[in-house]
Amino acid sequence: MNGAGASGRHTMAEAGSGRVRHRLARVAIVSTVAVMSMLAPALAAIPAYAADYSTALARAPYLTDLTGLHVNINWATDKSATVGTLRWGPVSDGACQLTSTATASRVSVTIGKLGRYQWKVPLNLPATGTYCYRPYLATTDLLGTAASPTFTTQVPAGSTDPFSFAVFGDWGLVDASGVNAEQTGVMSGIAEAGVRFAVTTGDNGYPSGSQTNYGDLQQTGGNTSAIFGPDFWTLAGPTVPLFTTPGNHGLSGTTEIKTWTQDVVVAESGGRYQNEVYCCVNGTFSANYGSAWYAFDAGPARFYILTSAWGNTNRGTANVYANDYAAHFVPGAPEYEWLKQDLETHPRAVKFAFSHYPFYSDSATEASDTYLQGPNSLEGLLGSHGVDFVFNGHAHNYQRNLRSASGMPVTYVTGGGGAKVGPVGPCSAINAYAIGWSNSKAKGYACGAATVPTSKAQVFHFLEVTVAGSTITVEPTDSTGQTFDVQTYDLNATAPQTVIDSAPPAATTATTATIDFHSTSNPATFTCAVDGEAAVPCTSPLTLESLAEGVHSVAVAATTTAGTDPTPATASWQVDTTAPAAPLGLAASPGPGTVQLVWQPATDPSGIDDYMVTRDGAPLTTTGGAQFTDAAVTAGATYTYSVSATDGAGNQSAPSESVTTTVPSSIPVIFSDGFETGTLSAWTTRSGLTVQTEETHNGAYAARATTTNGATYAKKTLPATYADGYARVWYKPISTQSQVNILRFRAIDGTSLGYLYATPAGALAYRNEAAGTAIATSATIPAGSGWHALELHTTTTGLLEVWVDGVSALSTTTSLSTSPVGQFQIGEVNAGRTYDVVFDDAAFATARVGP
């Protein structure tokens, strides 16, 4: 369906695509500085205006909480004085008049290794207009010789005066030298756009949204000063007030809420702006996350800032999208009830909403959040209460979507503010225009009416949104200053809408395609653009023949006496007649009553739908992932397996090379100890463990580690060395304030080969000592969750497997140590850690031990 609802209430017309925005000379200066920084980071080049600042200034002044006649002015300094003030006043006839003085409040923050003061002055202004200001530390003018920044009060509610605002997201990332030239381009573009304020779509600072990630004017380096460094928000912050939407990066910290102060706007709308405990939807563990939702008015519009995000590692029994929906947007959830009440009690001519997780996204890694879609979820709640536009982030690209149905909002994905951009595709029917970039392939991607970008700089962007009564213009601008996909929406127009009724599936072997379509207004004529070619007249059904392998698309636009549908309905699909290659790397791991199969994932242009597992020449089952556990086996029996892949179009590959394995008749255990001697005498060396009777899994005894100083372990030197080894232990976490190492393999000389460990929150992972990397599993074992059987399997050829309670939590091949296992260890050798855990029924074997 096209971008307007079936009622014809909303239409759009493209205008000015490809125009170059005129920038001031300062942009060229900033760009030059960014290039110099990349070529010679040791020079620590900064823009000339920043060099004018006092060395006591740590963060250039920035604005927040713009509502009515109120604004917050914030900045940061060193700790050379304890009194901060702000001189401010009106701008009259172009001249700054600093007629008033306000005292600033402060809080202490640590940025990198430096202690700083964060200052804030809430200003309640006497009248609408433009104001200027200068911050001071004691008697020091922090702006030095730089001019006084200016800002304009918020557009009064109900005003018909046109205004514009900026939207961007997924920003605050620098390379190891502290440089991000594309982000600098986006920030300078916002600074020069003349917008009244800006709103983000989440992920404000990478990787964790910490004070160090936010940074200051002095410190540089990897993950440092990616927001308040000289080349970033410092360019726009002194004149452009910012409202930030939370994202999953930084959600667990307090930096965002403490930094982007939004006191009055939250209070006026009865919203929420604090960190609080979330427990425990879909089996997730208790966690402290930011809650930020509030609303404000500007002119004829109301703006809704929403929290739609969840901790990446806190999945429980579902996924992050499901957990976010359950915590925030089911009826009865605090955010849902606040939003519903505010929407119902604030009728406005125009409404905008901003949230992080995307309603509709064609990114392979940050896909559509289906939990938020449809009339019975957040999309429907917003659409049914007059929200016309929703801006999302999370996917690091640009995507404009058609309305999903009549009365639903137009949705945008704008995640190109500065984080590493990514590709887009396969393209869905709702996708009207999208661009992305693959860094690994140095290749651009496009959907809908978009042209494939030729550089990643074209994918980094912000949106300038202009409100002029019932006319809304959305003007994306890339990091080079080039505008693209400019759309003008007239909320009172009645242009026709085009609907595609049927089209080929997303992947097909057919080289002939039929597309049926109609207009919601009649009589109508149509034009069709096939595979990006020029649109030509067409009628329904449209039949295409002799299609080559690859991606194909059709864009259909209806024309009536009211005009032409500005957002053609689109369909895209993949013609694929070639079978995928046979899967590689099939390996079998027999255990007690099971055979675990794992292989390398196959690839195909149309994707892989499933795999067929064959046992002894006969089909056994199909599975969606690149692993399968055959539990219908007989002890002592020998089986031969192979695997074939089926792609999205239905083409099946040849079978993989077969693998033959024998299910053990009995478990060949090399060593086991249930601690029933009441001692640790079975172990070669031990420290800190206590054999006790209060907490046991089986029998009368188990080994417990209750410590505030770590170093609680038992090691066993094995009778030989083993290139293929399995270790199993029953593990009960009672409390875990620190990381706990659970199972470790060592070489015969004691060298650590790798170990299985749990984070304080219980996330289970493997430390690969050979590569110096951590490999996450799919399991989480939080404190208080009872006993669990953990089993670790490694080989010198690189096979790594982990089972939790008999269920596979990790199965992969990687570069492991080639040294065979000579020692087996339970527990933690490191000191300085606090935890209370119990071990029981430990064993080492050359085949699966099982729970």
mmCIF file of N, CA, C and O in Angstrom, residues 766-801:
data_model
loop_
_atom_site.group_PDB
_atom_site.id
_atom_site.type_symbol
_atom_site.label_atom_id
_atom_site.label_comp_id
_atom_site.label_asym_id
_atom_site.label_seq_id
_atom_site.Cartn_x
_atom_site.Cartn_y
_atom_site.Cartn_z
ATOM 1 N N TYR A 766 32.339 -18.483 27.010
ATOM 2 C CA TYR A 766 33.596 -19.242 27.008
ATOM 3 C C TYR A 766 34.735 -18.292 26.672
ATOM 4 O O TYR A 766 34.658 -17.526 25.694
ATOM 5 N N ARG A 767 35.779 -18.344 27.459
ATOM 6 C CA ARG A 767 36.979 -17.564 27.199
ATOM 7 C C ARG A 767 37.966 -18.416 26.422
ATOM 8 O O ARG A 767 38.455 -19.443 26.926
ATOM 9 N N ASN A 768 38.259 -18.045 25.169
ATOM 10 C CA ASN A 768 39.213 -18.756 24.323
ATOM 11 C C ASN A 768 40.589 -18.142 24.552
ATOM 12 O O ASN A 768 40.902 -17.071 24.044
ATOM 13 N N GLU A 769 41.410 -18.796 25.346
ATOM 14 C CA GLU A 769 42.715 -18.247 25.697
ATOM 15 C C GLU A 769 43.643 -18.155 24.490
ATOM 16 O O GLU A 769 44.476 -17.259 24.412
ATOM 17 N N ALA A 770 43.491 -19.053 23.509
ATOM 18 C CA ALA A 770 44.362 -19.034 22.336
ATOM 19 C C ALA A 770 44.166 -17.767 21.533
ATOM 20 O O ALA A 770 45.116 -17.163 21.037
ATOM 21 N N ALA A 771 42.922 -17.350 21.370
ATOM 22 C CA ALA A 771 42.611 -16.155 20.582
ATOM 23 C C ALA A 771 42.443 -14.914 21.430
ATOM 24 O O ALA A 771 42.382 -13.802 20.903
ATOM 25 N N GLY A 772 42.326 -15.087 22.754
ATOM 26 C CA GLY A 772 42.105 -13.946 23.622
ATOM 27 C C GLY A 772 40.741 -13.324 23.450
ATOM 28 O O GLY A 772 40.581 -12.111 23.586
ATOM 29 N N THR A 773 39.734 -14.146 23.158
ATOM 30 C CA THR A 773 38.385 -13.639 22.904
ATOM 31 C C THR A 773 37.365 -14.363 23.778
ATOM 32 O O THR A 773 37.615 -15.468 24.260
ATOM 33 N N ALA A 774 36.209 -13.729 23.961
ATOM 34 C CA ALA A 774 35.082 -14.332 24.671
ATOM 35 C C ALA A 774 34.016 -14.719 23.656
ATOM 36 O O ALA A 774 33.725 -13.964 22.726
ATOM 37 N N ILE A 775 33.410 -15.899 23.823
ATOM 38 C CA ILE A 775 32.374 -16.391 22.918
ATOM 39 C C ILE A 775 31.117 -16.611 23.748
ATOM 40 O O ILE A 775 31.089 -17.442 24.658
ATOM 41 N N ALA A 776 30.080 -15.839 23.474
ATOM 42 C CA ALA A 776 28.843 -15.911 24.248
ATOM 43 C C ALA A 776 28.076 -17.187 23.927
ATOM 44 O O ALA A 776 28.102 -17.682 22.799
ATOM 45 N N THR A 777 27.386 -17.730 24.912
ATOM 46 C CA THR A 777 26.447 -18.815 24.695
ATOM 47 C C THR A 777 25.028 -18.235 24.711
ATOM 48 O O THR A 777 24.835 -17.059 24.969
ATOM 49 N N SER A 778 24.054 -19.071 24.451
ATOM 50 C CA SER A 778 22.660 -18.617 24.480
ATOM 51 C C SER A 778 22.039 -18.734 25.868
ATOM 52 O O SER A 778 20.867 -18.440 26.038
ATOM 53 N N ALA A 779 22.829 -19.162 26.856
ATOM 54 C CA ALA A 779 22.279 -19.457 28.180
ATOM 55 C C ALA A 779 22.585 -18.347 29.184
ATOM 56 O O ALA A 779 23.622 -17.690 29.115
ATOM 57 N N THR A 780 21.667 -18.162 30.117
ATOM 58 C CA THR A 780 21.857 -17.278 31.258
ATOM 59 C C THR A 780 21.463 -18.039 32.519
ATOM 60 O O THR A 780 20.387 -18.637 32.577
ATOM 61 N N ILE A 781 22.362 -18.031 33.519
ATOM 62 C CA ILE A 781 22.115 -18.763 34.766
ATOM 63 C C ILE A 781 22.244 -17.765 35.911
ATOM 64 O O ILE A 781 23.305 -17.620 36.520
ATOM 65 N N PRO A 782 21.174 -17.035 36.208
ATOM 66 C CA PRO A 782 21.274 -16.008 37.258
ATOM 67 C C PRO A 782 21.316 -16.625 38.652
ATOM 68 O O PRO A 782 20.912 -17.775 38.864
ATOM 69 N N ALA A 783 21.802 -15.839 39.594
ATOM 70 C CA ALA A 783 21.824 -16.277 40.982
ATOM 71 C C ALA A 783 20.411 -16.605 41.443
ATOM 72 O O ALA A 783 19.450 -15.944 41.073
ATOM 73 N N GLY A 784 20.314 -17.681 42.242
ATOM 74 C CA GLY A 784 19.015 -18.083 42.756
ATOM 75 C C GLY A 784 18.220 -18.976 41.841
ATOM 76 O O GLY A 784 17.062 -19.291 42.142
ATOM 77 N N SER A 785 18.808 -19.395 40.713
ATOM 78 C CA SER A 785 18.049 -20.201 39.743
ATOM 79 C C SER A 785 18.199 -21.708 39.979
ATOM 80 O O SER A 785 17.704 -22.507 39.183
ATOM 81 N N GLY A 786 18.908 -22.122 41.042
ATOM 82 C CA GLY A 786 18.990 -23.538 41.375
ATOM 83 C C GLY A 786 20.164 -24.239 40.716
ATOM 84 O O GLY A 786 21.101 -23.614 40.222
ATOM 85 N N TRP A 787 20.087 -25.585 40.697
ATOM 86 C CA TRP A 787 21.168 -26.409 40.160
ATOM 87 C C TRP A 787 21.067 -26.515 38.635
ATOM 88 O O TRP A 787 19.974 -26.612 38.080
ATOM 89 N N HIS A 788 22.251 -26.543 37.993
ATOM 90 C CA HIS A 788 22.310 -26.689 36.538
ATOM 91 C C HIS A 788 23.508 -27.562 36.176
ATOM 92 O O HIS A 788 24.595 -27.424 36.755
ATOM 93 N N ALA A 789 23.279 -28.454 35.194
ATOM 94 C CA ALA A 789 24.372 -29.284 34.680
ATOM 95 C C ALA A 789 25.044 -28.539 33.540
ATOM 96 O O ALA A 789 24.414 -28.249 32.523
ATOM 97 N N LEU A 790 26.329 -28.209 33.694
ATOM 98 C CA LEU A 790 27.098 -27.524 32.651
ATOM 99 C C LEU A 790 28.129 -28.496 32.099
ATOM 100 O O LEU A 790 28.873 -29.115 32.868
ATOM 101 N N GLU A 791 28.173 -28.617 30.773
ATOM 102 C CA GLU A 791 29.129 -29.524 30.151
ATOM 103 C C GLU A 791 29.868 -28.790 29.041
ATOM 104 O O GLU A 791 29.259 -28.122 28.205
ATOM 105 N N LEU A 792 31.206 -28.923 29.060
ATOM 106 C CA LEU A 792 32.089 -28.249 28.110
ATOM 107 C C LEU A 792 32.826 -29.289 27.289
ATOM 108 O O LEU A 792 33.333 -30.276 27.824
ATOM 109 N N HIS A 793 32.894 -29.059 25.973
ATOM 110 C CA HIS A 793 33.596 -29.974 25.067
ATOM 111 C C HIS A 793 34.486 -29.163 24.144
ATOM 112 O O HIS A 793 34.022 -28.221 23.484
ATOM 113 N N THR A 794 35.779 -29.492 24.064
ATOM 114 C CA THR A 794 36.684 -28.857 23.105
ATOM 115 C C THR A 794 37.545 -29.926 22.441
ATOM 116 O O THR A 794 37.771 -31.010 23.003
ATOM 117 N N THR A 795 38.005 -29.602 21.238
ATOM 118 C CA THR A 795 38.961 -30.455 20.537
ATOM 119 C C THR A 795 40.104 -29.596 20.041
ATOM 120 O O THR A 795 39.959 -28.378 19.868
ATOM 121 N N THR A 796 41.233 -30.216 19.792
ATOM 122 C CA THR A 796 42.377 -29.472 19.258
ATOM 123 C C THR A 796 42.162 -29.063 17.811
ATOM 124 O O THR A 796 42.940 -28.278 17.261
ATOM 125 N N THR A 797 41.117 -29.581 17.166
ATOM 126 C CA THR A 797 40.793 -29.172 15.793
ATOM 127 C C THR A 797 39.833 -27.999 15.749
ATOM 128 O O THR A 797 39.426 -27.563 14.669
ATOM 129 N N GLY A 798 39.403 -27.478 16.915
ATOM 130 C CA GLY A 798 38.634 -26.251 16.940
ATOM 131 C C GLY A 798 37.163 -26.397 17.212
ATOM 132 O O GLY A 798 36.422 -25.412 17.125
ATOM 133 N N LEU A 799 36.655 -27.579 17.562
ATOM 134 C CA LEU A 799 35.243 -27.730 17.870
ATOM 135 C C LEU A 799 35.004 -27.312 19.323
ATOM 136 O O LEU A 799 35.689 -27.766 20.235
ATOM 137 N N LEU A 800 34.024 -26.440 19.534
ATOM 138 C CA LEU A 800 33.679 -25.945 20.865
ATOM 139 C C LEU A 800 32.181 -26.144 21.069
ATOM 140 O O LEU A 800 31.374 -25.666 20.270
ATOM 141 N N GLU A 801 31.801 -26.844 22.164
ATOM 142 C CA GLU A 801 30.396 -27.093 22.445
ATOM 143 C C GLU A 801 30.133 -26.897 23.939
ATOM 144 O O GLU A 801 30.983 -27.212 24.776
#
